[in-house]
Amino acid sequence: MSRYITRLRMRRAYKWNGRPVSKDRKLKRQYYESMSISVEGKTEDVTVSLGQYILIEGDDDDNPFVAQLLKLYTDDSGKKKTAVVQWFVRMCEVPQNKRKLLGRDPHPQEIFFYQDRSCDNEVDGETILGAVQIEYVPVEDPFPKGKSKGILFVKLLWDTKSFRALNPELMQPPQSSKSPPPSSHGTQTRALPTPDLSVMKRAMSGILTRGSMSTGKMSSSEAESLHSASKLSAAKALSAKRRSRAVSGPHVRKKLDLCSPSKNMTRDDVLGEILDEHTEKTLTSKLNTSPTGRISISIRLTRLNLNEEECVSPLSSHSPDKPRLTAYDKDDATRARTPSRRKDALREPALAALAEEEHEYSPVQTAATPCSKRKSAQLESSRIRKQLNLLGNTVDLQSDGEDGDDDDCFVPAKIDLQSSSDEEEEAKIDSEDELIVKKRRGSGTSRSTEKTRVSARTPRKTPSKKTAPATPRTPRHATPSIPSRSAPAKKPGNVLEEARVSCQKLQETTVLLVDELDLLWTRKQNVMYNLFDWPTRRNARLVVLTIANTMDLPERIMINRVASRLGLTRMSFQPYTFKQLQQIITSRLNRVKAFEEDALQLVSRKVAALSGDARRCLDICRRATEICEHSGSQKNSSGLVGMSHVMEALDEMFSSSYIAAIRCASVQEQLFLRAVIAEFRRLGLEEATFQQVFVQHQALCRVEGLQPVNVSEGLTVCQRLGSCRLLLLEGSRLDLFLRIRLNVSQDDVLFALKAD
Amino acid sequence: MSKRRSAALTGAQGVSLAQKLLRERLCHQKLPDQPVGLDSQYKHMLELLRRTAVHGESNSVLIVGPRGSGKTMLLGCVLRELMSLREVQKNVLLVELNGLLQTDDKIALKEITRQLHLENVVGDKVFGSFAENLAFLLEALKKGDKSSSRPVLFVLDEFDLFAHHKNQTLLYNLLDVSQSAQTPVAVVGLTCRLDVLELLEKRVKSRFSHRQIHLFSSLSFSQYVDVVRAQLSLPPDFPDPKFSDEWNHSVTKLCDDKTVEEILRRNFNGSKDFRSLHSLLFLAVSRVSVSHSTLREADLIEACRLISADSKANVLHGLSILELCLIIAMKHLNDTYDGEPFNFQMVHNEFKKFIQRKSHSIHKFEKPVVMKAFEHLLQLELVRPVDSGVCKVQREYQLMRLMLEHGQVMEALQKYPQCPTDVKQWALSAFG
């Protein structure tokens, strides 16, 4: 379940100490040595300076993130304070399945040096909580005792794969010669040499690419902790931005020209223009939100034939460069987080667990991405991801995602950037101007459940930065709050506009997920128009993701002005193939051996041949386990769900009930059906009136040696068949002239009657 | 004689007691102890609901069967057994909706809120719209999880009617909750439509678990007779053992009787469901009185006659001779023109021809009188105007159709008290 942060928040004020020590004209940054933080209600100010260890606000108040402060700078305006840090991780941030790698119980105050170059190391300066003391302990030495609780010890290094001994030199900030010794509290006055940031960045981006590639390979199989994931993803966005800068050659420009009307500009120019007075520096700084200001996207994987249309602001273009793509692919990794938890929770006796898991075909993705989608779909997804990430240029988009094995990744899973988010919004309409935005919270807990959402209905409480979530409908911890309508209903257009304005104040991207888009159709299509118009506005910082199960929805129902505002990206989801279905079941089974291999294959093949509906597939499996359970008392040798059980379940679900219904009908009902067919044959039509059929019926009764029925009885029989929908009837007030048609094929009827 | 009197006195009590007991049985006031012939379905259903109630697994299921096949009875029995478990009784919330009552989602939602006792949570806040109501309810349902929430059983009677609600919002949401790991929910739909799944939208259909329990009775006639015997027999704990012995003996004898068997077979051929059987037996049982305190075959014969009587033939018995003549004229017209519609003028002409031929037996009626009789037939809906766009036609020339079968007319004539022979002959003759 999602956790919504409602903690009390102390107001802190941040101030630079002294004058800027250096200035980077190109990046328009001013670097500082230290910063003082004054907390409301406390007299003493805390001062943090370069090289010092600091606490950074995270989701968990008890365990804030730990880092070493490397740089402090501000942009032109002086408003945005940014810090460059070296991260440390706590044991609780290391993925659960990796913790055992440590080989011993961690010391409660132990932290690890975090080495992952793909991780974003810039944070918002205003998330710094204060200083902390860290002591380096050599690997062989025991942890010192009797020290105060506040001191943290670092012994090892965590490189997302393994724990290694930490070289104490690493603990020094890069410019170690000039940086103060760790854990010193005094303010530093020595000036740092100002590196040429652009050069550094370029260099870094190369590193990043490499680094992330390697993580990509590695992390497809492993689950990342949320913490590292968020760092990672932010880094992703950042590195993407950098790379895009690095490669902004004619190629890119050409692409941009396609999308944005402003010609002959470099990418940066375009960005600059779009962001008005925002400089590139602000962009960078914006990218680094505090971990709490995370925005998550969740995509619901419902039907298979979904179209996903995505609207991105016009400046997002398809980036042509390959490296970025791969980098991003890796970054989707985090999805695994929840699943692993789920797995733990659900490790129960085989069948029970199976049944449970199967029946929860909820949007939760399991750790091992169940299925590989087709290549084409992958391309699409990477395009979407690219677009999403490109948005990162204007927008702060933090996405958690699992790093799928590139070839075998389940496409929706990749888009499911926020891993465990079962949360989704579904918009439905019940009257023309009324929007219901539904949110859904599933069972998957995650640390980063703070989500920013826009409710089209009530924009008054659009998310403000760092405050607990978003929409007025957000469920509180206990009872659901009842939305009260204090203001009169507004037209969607106004509501959206209002929400847009208030959202603009935010530094965050909003991802608006609209499920079942086709239900939002109205005669004038105002709702859809506004929905798609919104992201095309300047500074909208909005991604609209819509889902519908109609393949050609834009062509079919959208009028031109709506269709034109639609993004170009459309992902179509084909029905699952049997292999994919098989993988889905296997992943749901969670390595519990409950099914015979053949049985699994039969189910998946059968479903794939009919509809490719994964839900149906799981339902059949569930039913089969039940059948197996019931027959378990008998001789059943293996205890596994076998072919016979699956066949039985399939029969139950797929067999047509019409024939059984006809076989079990009473004599007169069967005679009546016979009479209907006889009359159809006589007329040569597929339709007859009751009067005509009744004559036949009476004749048949005489043939069969039964007492002929009278009209009332005949009509009763006819109506009974009609209520089962074996016959299609007109309204009964027509009496004798009621027209009758068969709802089953004549062959079926004859077959059912003959077998009798 | 005096001895007999005292026996009759207890007999009167016995009769009224027995009638009360049987009435409960036959009028569906009391659920049977065990559903007949539905054992496997019963087990399946019980297991399914128990999973929801005890283990918190969500489920959805449809019970499909023709009218009168025992869907509600089955569910009632299952629920009765389920609720007898203490933990379940405390825990489970039951919401019963009927498609005939909750004709749209808004009403249905209000009803759900009421049955879940959420009105007090709602308090004085006024739900402005369907949207808010739905959002509230969904939140209430969704905040729960498997282990901690109380399971909710939704029973949707006349499930097919819910599928006609706009966008199937209610069904979508209920089934969606049942598909995901939220508050444990069992959605049980009852319907008589075999094609109910085709009514569901694709997105709703996919969320439905596709469990269908079909109730098709495959009773043989001997089982049917056994059921009749069981239904009529008095239980062993009946207060007056002498009376119940006598009664049960008479019932056994009755079921072996040839005529009764004939009647039952006829009924069985008509429909296998117990509802029609119950109405037959109910009529028979209600004829039992103190003066004849056991069920006799005459009672059943009479009940059968009442039940299988043709309603229109009954109406025909109450017509006047003139009206009957008009009906016969129309029948002839139908025969002559092969079912084509006719108007009053044609009927009148036909009738006049008959009067001319047989003037001695029938009075001569003025045209307005005939018209009046015709209109009476129209009121009884024995004739109906052909639906046509033209409504400005003079009344005499408006096209009509006869709503009677050939056989019905003839049968009515046979039974008509003191029908003139001329009229009968006219009806039997090939052409007027």
PDB file of N, CA, C and O in Angstrom, chain B residues 300-356:
ATOM      1  N   LEU B 300     -56.087 -32.867  -8.025  1.00  0.00           N
ATOM      2  CA  LEU B 300     -55.014 -32.625  -9.003  1.00  0.00           C
ATOM      3  C   LEU B 300     -55.582 -32.396 -10.388  1.00  0.00           C
ATOM      4  O   LEU B 300     -55.100 -31.540 -11.131  1.00  0.00           O
ATOM      5  N   ILE B 301     -56.608 -33.154 -10.739  1.00  0.00           N
ATOM      6  CA  ILE B 301     -57.194 -32.994 -12.068  1.00  0.00           C
ATOM      7  C   ILE B 301     -57.754 -31.590 -12.221  1.00  0.00           C
ATOM      8  O   ILE B 301     -57.546 -30.920 -13.235  1.00  0.00           O
ATOM      9  N   GLU B 302     -58.429 -31.153 -11.173  1.00  0.00           N
ATOM     10  CA  GLU B 302     -59.015 -29.825 -11.217  1.00  0.00           C
ATOM     11  C   GLU B 302     -57.918 -28.764 -11.318  1.00  0.00           C
ATOM     12  O   GLU B 302     -58.015 -27.812 -12.104  1.00  0.00           O
ATOM     13  N   ALA B 303     -56.870 -28.957 -10.525  1.00  0.00           N
ATOM     14  CA  ALA B 303     -55.768 -27.997 -10.540  1.00  0.00           C
ATOM     15  C   ALA B 303     -55.140 -27.934 -11.919  1.00  0.00           C
ATOM     16  O   ALA B 303     -54.827 -26.849 -12.437  1.00  0.00           O
ATOM     17  N   CYS B 304     -54.978 -29.120 -12.507  1.00  0.00           N
ATOM     18  CA  CYS B 304     -54.379 -29.176 -13.829  1.00  0.00           C
ATOM     19  C   CYS B 304     -55.261 -28.465 -14.845  1.00  0.00           C
ATOM     20  O   CYS B 304     -54.759 -27.749 -15.712  1.00  0.00           O
ATOM     21  N   ARG B 305     -56.568 -28.659 -14.714  1.00  0.00           N
ATOM     22  CA  ARG B 305     -57.490 -28.016 -15.645  1.00  0.00           C
ATOM     23  C   ARG B 305     -57.371 -26.504 -15.538  1.00  0.00           C
ATOM     24  O   ARG B 305     -57.313 -25.800 -16.540  1.00  0.00           O
ATOM     25  N   LEU B 306     -57.276 -26.039 -14.294  1.00  0.00           N
ATOM     26  CA  LEU B 306     -57.164 -24.604 -14.087  1.00  0.00           C
ATOM     27  C   LEU B 306     -55.867 -24.055 -14.682  1.00  0.00           C
ATOM     28  O   LEU B 306     -55.837 -22.995 -15.296  1.00  0.00           O
ATOM     29  N   ILE B 307     -54.819 -24.819 -14.462  1.00  0.00           N
ATOM     30  CA  ILE B 307     -53.508 -24.314 -14.863  1.00  0.00           C
ATOM     31  C   ILE B 307     -53.318 -24.329 -16.363  1.00  0.00           C
ATOM     32  O   ILE B 307     -52.745 -23.404 -16.959  1.00  0.00           O
ATOM     33  N   SER B 308     -53.825 -25.390 -16.991  1.00  0.00           N
ATOM     34  CA  SER B 308     -53.544 -25.499 -18.415  1.00  0.00           C
ATOM     35  C   SER B 308     -54.642 -24.888 -19.277  1.00  0.00           C
ATOM     36  O   SER B 308     -54.616 -24.996 -20.481  1.00  0.00           O
ATOM     37  N   ALA B 309     -55.593 -24.230 -18.631  1.00  0.00           N
ATOM     38  CA  ALA B 309     -56.663 -23.626 -19.417  1.00  0.00           C
ATOM     39  C   ALA B 309     -56.108 -22.521 -20.306  1.00  0.00           C
ATOM     40  O   ALA B 309     -55.194 -21.805 -19.917  1.00  0.00           O
ATOM     41  N   ASP B 310     -56.687 -22.430 -21.488  1.00  0.00           N
ATOM     42  CA  ASP B 310     -56.240 -21.396 -22.409  1.00  0.00           C
ATOM     43  C   ASP B 310     -56.935 -20.094 -22.055  1.00  0.00           C
ATOM     44  O   ASP B 310     -58.168 -20.034 -21.960  1.00  0.00           O
ATOM     45  N   SER B 311     -56.178 -19.058 -21.895  1.00  0.00           N
ATOM     46  CA  SER B 311     -56.758 -17.822 -21.366  1.00  0.00           C
ATOM     47  C   SER B 311     -57.725 -17.190 -22.356  1.00  0.00           C
ATOM     48  O   SER B 311     -58.774 -16.679 -21.988  1.00  0.00           O
ATOM     49  N   LYS B 312     -57.407 -17.275 -23.634  1.00  0.00           N
ATOM     50  CA  LYS B 312     -58.290 -16.620 -24.601  1.00  0.00           C
ATOM     51  C   LYS B 312     -59.571 -17.408 -24.804  1.00  0.00           C
ATOM     52  O   LYS B 312     -60.637 -16.824 -24.997  1.00  0.00           O
ATOM     53  N   ALA B 313     -59.457 -18.704 -24.723  1.00  0.00           N
ATOM     54  CA  ALA B 313     -60.669 -19.516 -24.839  1.00  0.00           C
ATOM     55  C   ALA B 313     -61.618 -19.181 -23.712  1.00  0.00           C
ATOM     56  O   ALA B 313     -62.837 -19.128 -23.897  1.00  0.00           O
ATOM     57  N   ASN B 314     -61.035 -18.903 -22.546  1.00  0.00           N
ATOM     58  CA  ASN B 314     -61.872 -18.493 -21.417  1.00  0.00           C
ATOM     59  C   ASN B 314     -62.588 -17.187 -21.704  1.00  0.00           C
ATOM     60  O   ASN B 314     -63.750 -17.016 -21.363  1.00  0.00           O
ATOM     61  N   VAL B 315     -61.897 -16.284 -22.349  1.00  0.00           N
ATOM     62  CA  VAL B 315     -62.518 -15.000 -22.682  1.00  0.00           C
ATOM     63  C   VAL B 315     -63.665 -15.221 -23.660  1.00  0.00           C
ATOM     64  O   VAL B 315     -64.736 -14.622 -23.547  1.00  0.00           O
ATOM     65  N   LEU B 316     -63.441 -16.120 -24.590  1.00  0.00           N
ATOM     66  CA  LEU B 316     -64.467 -16.361 -25.612  1.00  0.00           C
ATOM     67  C   LEU B 316     -65.773 -16.854 -24.999  1.00  0.00           C
ATOM     68  O   LEU B 316     -66.851 -16.579 -25.514  1.00  0.00           O
ATOM     69  N   HIS B 317     -65.645 -17.594 -23.907  1.00  0.00           N
ATOM     70  CA  HIS B 317     -66.869 -18.107 -23.289  1.00  0.00           C
ATOM     71  C   HIS B 317     -67.767 -17.005 -22.805  1.00  0.00           C
ATOM     72  O   HIS B 317     -68.955 -17.192 -22.665  1.00  0.00           O
ATOM     73  N   GLY B 318     -67.204 -15.861 -22.536  1.00  0.00           N
ATOM     74  CA  GLY B 318     -68.024 -14.767 -22.011  1.00  0.00           C
ATOM     75  C   GLY B 318     -68.602 -13.854 -23.065  1.00  0.00           C
ATOM     76  O   GLY B 318     -69.200 -12.842 -22.732  1.00  0.00           O
ATOM     77  N   LEU B 319     -68.390 -14.171 -24.339  1.00  0.00           N
ATOM     78  CA  LEU B 319     -68.873 -13.273 -25.389  1.00  0.00           C
ATOM     79  C   LEU B 319     -70.358 -13.510 -25.665  1.00  0.00           C
ATOM     80  O   LEU B 319     -70.900 -14.584 -25.387  1.00  0.00           O
ATOM     81  N   SER B 320     -70.995 -12.499 -26.247  1.00  0.00           N
ATOM     82  CA  SER B 320     -72.383 -12.674 -26.675  1.00  0.00           C
ATOM     83  C   SER B 320     -72.403 -13.421 -28.008  1.00  0.00           C
ATOM     84  O   SER B 320     -71.363 -13.569 -28.654  1.00  0.00           O
ATOM     85  N   ILE B 321     -73.605 -13.859 -28.393  1.00  0.00           N
ATOM     86  CA  ILE B 321     -73.736 -14.589 -29.658  1.00  0.00           C
ATOM     87  C   ILE B 321     -73.293 -13.719 -30.822  1.00  0.00           C
ATOM     88  O   ILE B 321     -72.576 -14.177 -31.723  1.00  0.00           O
ATOM     89  N   LEU B 322     -73.671 -12.446 -30.787  1.00  0.00           N
ATOM     90  CA  LEU B 322     -73.316 -11.542 -31.874  1.00  0.00           C
ATOM     91  C   LEU B 322     -71.797 -11.450 -32.017  1.00  0.00           C
ATOM     92  O   LEU B 322     -71.233 -11.542 -33.118  1.00  0.00           O
ATOM     93  N   GLU B 323     -71.160 -11.281 -30.864  1.00  0.00           N
ATOM     94  CA  GLU B 323     -69.701 -11.155 -30.902  1.00  0.00           C
ATOM     95  C   GLU B 323     -69.054 -12.445 -31.402  1.00  0.00           C
ATOM     96  O   GLU B 323     -68.108 -12.425 -32.177  1.00  0.00           O
ATOM     97  N   LEU B 324     -69.628 -13.537 -30.961  1.00  0.00           N
ATOM     98  CA  LEU B 324     -69.117 -14.823 -31.419  1.00  0.00           C
ATOM     99  C   LEU B 324     -69.281 -14.949 -32.928  1.00  0.00           C
ATOM    100  O   LEU B 324     -68.389 -15.449 -33.629  1.00  0.00           O
ATOM    101  N   CYS B 325     -70.433 -14.461 -33.408  1.00  0.00           N
ATOM    102  CA  CYS B 325     -70.658 -14.511 -34.855  1.00  0.00           C
ATOM    103  C   CYS B 325     -69.619 -13.678 -35.590  1.00  0.00           C
ATOM    104  O   CYS B 325     -69.108 -14.080 -36.642  1.00  0.00           O
ATOM    105  N   LEU B 326     -69.322 -12.538 -35.027  1.00  0.00           N
ATOM    106  CA  LEU B 326     -68.304 -11.700 -35.666  1.00  0.00           C
ATOM    107  C   LEU B 326     -66.950 -12.418 -35.715  1.00  0.00           C
ATOM    108  O   LEU B 326     -66.246 -12.373 -36.722  1.00  0.00           O
ATOM    109  N   ILE B 327     -66.642 -13.068 -34.599  1.00  0.00           N
ATOM    110  CA  ILE B 327     -65.377 -13.810 -34.550  1.00  0.00           C
ATOM    111  C   ILE B 327     -65.347 -14.874 -35.646  1.00  0.00           C
ATOM    112  O   ILE B 327     -64.344 -15.053 -36.355  1.00  0.00           O
ATOM    113  N   ILE B 328     -66.490 -15.557 -35.798  1.00  0.00           N
ATOM    114  CA  ILE B 328     -66.545 -16.614 -36.817  1.00  0.00           C
ATOM    115  C   ILE B 328     -66.394 -16.010 -38.210  1.00  0.00           C
ATOM    116  O   ILE B 328     -65.674 -16.553 -39.063  1.00  0.00           O
ATOM    117  N   ALA B 329     -67.045 -14.859 -38.386  1.00  0.00           N
ATOM    118  CA  ALA B 329     -66.912 -14.182 -39.684  1.00  0.00           C
ATOM    119  C   ALA B 329     -65.463 -13.855 -39.978  1.00  0.00           C
ATOM    120  O   ALA B 329     -64.953 -14.041 -41.083  1.00  0.00           O
ATOM    121  N   MET B 330     -64.781 -13.366 -38.937  1.00  0.00           N
ATOM    122  CA  MET B 330     -63.358 -13.027 -39.104  1.00  0.00           C
ATOM    123  C   MET B 330     -62.535 -14.257 -39.407  1.00  0.00           C
ATOM    124  O   MET B 330     -61.620 -14.231 -40.216  1.00  0.00           O
ATOM    125  N   LYS B 331     -62.889 -15.349 -38.746  1.00  0.00           N
ATOM    126  CA  LYS B 331     -62.166 -16.594 -38.994  1.00  0.00           C
ATOM    127  C   LYS B 331     -62.302 -17.002 -40.450  1.00  0.00           C
ATOM    128  O   LYS B 331     -61.331 -17.391 -41.095  1.00  0.00           O
ATOM    129  N   HIS B 332     -63.522 -16.846 -40.956  1.00  0.00           N
ATOM    130  CA  HIS B 332     -63.740 -17.181 -42.372  1.00  0.00           C
ATOM    131  C   HIS B 332     -62.947 -16.267 -43.279  1.00  0.00           C
ATOM    132  O   HIS B 332     -62.352 -16.713 -44.260  1.00  0.00           O
ATOM    133  N   LEU B 333     -62.936 -14.993 -42.908  1.00  0.00           N
ATOM    134  CA  LEU B 333     -62.152 -14.052 -43.717  1.00  0.00           C
ATOM    135  C   LEU B 333     -60.685 -14.450 -43.719  1.00  0.00           C
ATOM    136  O   LEU B 333     -60.005 -14.413 -44.745  1.00  0.00           O
ATOM    137  N   ASN B 334     -60.202 -14.821 -42.535  1.00  0.00           N
ATOM    138  CA  ASN B 334     -58.809 -15.256 -42.425  1.00  0.00           C
ATOM    139  C   ASN B 334     -58.541 -16.446 -43.327  1.00  0.00           C
ATOM    140  O   ASN B 334     -57.515 -16.525 -43.991  1.00  0.00           O
ATOM    141  N   ASP B 335     -59.493 -17.388 -43.314  1.00  0.00           N
ATOM    142  CA  ASP B 335     -59.318 -18.571 -44.147  1.00  0.00           C
ATOM    143  C   ASP B 335     -59.322 -18.189 -45.623  1.00  0.00           C
ATOM    144  O   ASP B 335     -58.508 -18.682 -46.408  1.00  0.00           O
ATOM    145  N   THR B 336     -60.262 -17.309 -45.984  1.00  0.00           N
ATOM    146  CA  THR B 336     -60.413 -16.947 -47.391  1.00  0.00           C
ATOM    147  C   THR B 336     -59.187 -16.184 -47.906  1.00  0.00           C
ATOM    148  O   THR B 336     -58.656 -16.481 -48.962  1.00  0.00           O
ATOM    149  N   TYR B 337     -58.763 -15.231 -47.100  1.00  0.00           N
ATOM    150  CA  TYR B 337     -57.684 -14.369 -47.597  1.00  0.00           C
ATOM    151  C   TYR B 337     -56.321 -14.724 -47.024  1.00  0.00           C
ATOM    152  O   TYR B 337     -55.385 -13.936 -47.069  1.00  0.00           O
ATOM    153  N   ASP B 338     -56.246 -15.890 -46.427  1.00  0.00           N
ATOM    154  CA  ASP B 338     -54.979 -16.402 -45.957  1.00  0.00           C
ATOM    155  C   ASP B 338     -54.273 -15.441 -44.989  1.00  0.00           C
ATOM    156  O   ASP B 338     -53.133 -15.022 -45.202  1.00  0.00           O
ATOM    157  N   GLY B 339     -55.010 -15.074 -43.988  1.00  0.00           N
ATOM    158  CA  GLY B 339     -54.378 -14.302 -42.918  1.00  0.00           C
ATOM    159  C   GLY B 339     -54.164 -12.834 -43.190  1.00  0.00           C
ATOM    160  O   GLY B 339     -53.550 -12.141 -42.390  1.00  0.00           O
ATOM    161  N   GLU B 340     -54.665 -12.363 -44.343  1.00  0.00           N
ATOM    162  CA  GLU B 340     -54.533 -10.927 -44.612  1.00  0.00           C
ATOM    163  C   GLU B 340     -55.432 -10.146 -43.665  1.00  0.00           C
ATOM    164  O   GLU B 340     -56.472 -10.652 -43.228  1.00  0.00           O
ATOM    165  N   PRO B 341     -55.039  -8.939 -43.332  1.00  0.00           N
ATOM    166  CA  PRO B 341     -55.890  -8.147 -42.430  1.00  0.00           C
ATOM    167  C   PRO B 341     -57.213  -7.760 -43.087  1.00  0.00           C
ATOM    168  O   PRO B 341     -57.333  -7.726 -44.318  1.00  0.00           O
ATOM    169  N   PHE B 342     -58.186  -7.506 -42.250  1.00  0.00           N
ATOM    170  CA  PHE B 342     -59.534  -7.174 -42.749  1.00  0.00           C
ATOM    171  C   PHE B 342     -59.987  -5.898 -42.060  1.00  0.00           C
ATOM    172  O   PHE B 342     -59.329  -5.427 -41.131  1.00  0.00           O
ATOM    173  N   ASN B 343     -61.122  -5.362 -42.513  1.00  0.00           N
ATOM    174  CA  ASN B 343     -61.693  -4.227 -41.779  1.00  0.00           C
ATOM    175  C   ASN B 343     -63.130  -4.534 -41.360  1.00  0.00           C
ATOM    176  O   ASN B 343     -63.685  -5.591 -41.712  1.00  0.00           O
ATOM    177  N   PHE B 344     -63.690  -3.624 -40.629  1.00  0.00           N
ATOM    178  CA  PHE B 344     -65.020  -3.882 -40.075  1.00  0.00           C
ATOM    179  C   PHE B 344     -66.045  -4.130 -41.162  1.00  0.00           C
ATOM    180  O   PHE B 344     -66.911  -4.995 -41.032  1.00  0.00           O
ATOM    181  N   GLN B 345     -65.928  -3.392 -42.254  1.00  0.00           N
ATOM    182  CA  GLN B 345     -66.901  -3.509 -43.325  1.00  0.00           C
ATOM    183  C   GLN B 345     -66.936  -4.925 -43.893  1.00  0.00           C
ATOM    184  O   GLN B 345     -67.999  -5.495 -44.133  1.00  0.00           O
ATOM    185  N   MET B 346     -65.753  -5.474 -44.053  1.00  0.00           N
ATOM    186  CA  MET B 346     -65.675  -6.834 -44.585  1.00  0.00           C
ATOM    187  C   MET B 346     -66.341  -7.814 -43.629  1.00  0.00           C
ATOM    188  O   MET B 346     -67.085  -8.711 -44.036  1.00  0.00           O
ATOM    189  N   VAL B 347     -66.066  -7.628 -42.350  1.00  0.00           N
ATOM    190  CA  VAL B 347     -66.643  -8.520 -41.345  1.00  0.00           C
ATOM    191  C   VAL B 347     -68.163  -8.392 -41.361  1.00  0.00           C
ATOM    192  O   VAL B 347     -68.895  -9.387 -41.322  1.00  0.00           O
ATOM    193  N   HIS B 348     -68.614  -7.156 -41.488  1.00  0.00           N
ATOM    194  CA  HIS B 348     -70.051  -6.914 -41.480  1.00  0.00           C
ATOM    195  C   HIS B 348     -70.720  -7.560 -42.679  1.00  0.00           C
ATOM    196  O   HIS B 348     -71.795  -8.168 -42.564  1.00  0.00           O
ATOM    197  N   ASN B 349     -70.094  -7.448 -43.811  1.00  0.00           N
ATOM    198  CA  ASN B 349     -70.630  -8.073 -45.020  1.00  0.00           C
ATOM    199  C   ASN B 349     -70.760  -9.568 -44.844  1.00  0.00           C
ATOM    200  O   ASN B 349     -71.789 -10.169 -45.183  1.00  0.00           O
ATOM    201  N   GLU B 350     -69.711 -10.157 -44.324  1.00  0.00           N
ATOM    202  CA  GLU B 350     -69.694 -11.596 -44.095  1.00  0.00           C
ATOM    203  C   GLU B 350     -70.833 -11.993 -43.167  1.00  0.00           C
ATOM    204  O   GLU B 350     -71.536 -12.974 -43.403  1.00  0.00           O
ATOM    205  N   PHE B 351     -70.952 -11.184 -42.114  1.00  0.00           N
ATOM    206  CA  PHE B 351     -71.988 -11.452 -41.125  1.00  0.00           C
ATOM    207  C   PHE B 351     -73.377 -11.322 -41.770  1.00  0.00           C
ATOM    208  O   PHE B 351     -74.268 -12.147 -41.524  1.00  0.00           O
ATOM    209  N   LYS B 352     -73.536 -10.304 -42.633  1.00  0.00           N
ATOM    210  CA  LYS B 352     -74.837 -10.086 -43.289  1.00  0.00           C
ATOM    211  C   LYS B 352     -75.206 -11.276 -44.163  1.00  0.00           C
ATOM    212  O   LYS B 352     -76.361 -11.712 -44.191  1.00  0.00           O
ATOM    213  N   LYS B 353     -74.219 -11.806 -44.852  1.00  0.00           N
ATOM    214  CA  LYS B 353     -74.477 -12.969 -45.707  1.00  0.00           C
ATOM    215  C   LYS B 353     -75.030 -14.115 -44.884  1.00  0.00           C
ATOM    216  O   LYS B 353     -75.971 -14.800 -45.280  1.00  0.00           O
ATOM    217  N   PHE B 354     -74.402 -14.304 -43.723  1.00  0.00           N
ATOM    218  CA  PHE B 354     -74.841 -15.395 -42.856  1.00  0.00           C
ATOM    219  C   PHE B 354     -76.273 -15.169 -42.368  1.00  0.00           C
ATOM    220  O   PHE B 354     -77.102 -16.086 -42.385  1.00  0.00           O
ATOM    221  N   ILE B 355     -76.559 -13.899 -42.001  1.00  0.00           N
ATOM    222  CA  ILE B 355     -77.891 -13.564 -41.504  1.00  0.00           C
ATOM    223  C   ILE B 355     -78.933 -13.831 -42.590  1.00  0.00           C
ATOM    224  O   ILE B 355     -80.013 -14.380 -42.338  1.00  0.00           O
ATOM    225  N   GLN B 356     -78.593 -13.466 -43.823  1.00  0.00           N
ATOM    226  CA  GLN B 356     -79.533 -13.657 -44.927  1.00  0.00           C
ATOM    227  C   GLN B 356     -79.865 -15.122 -45.101  1.00  0.00           C
ATOM    228  O   GLN B 356     -80.997 -15.507 -45.353  1.00  0.00           O
TER     229      GLN B 356
END
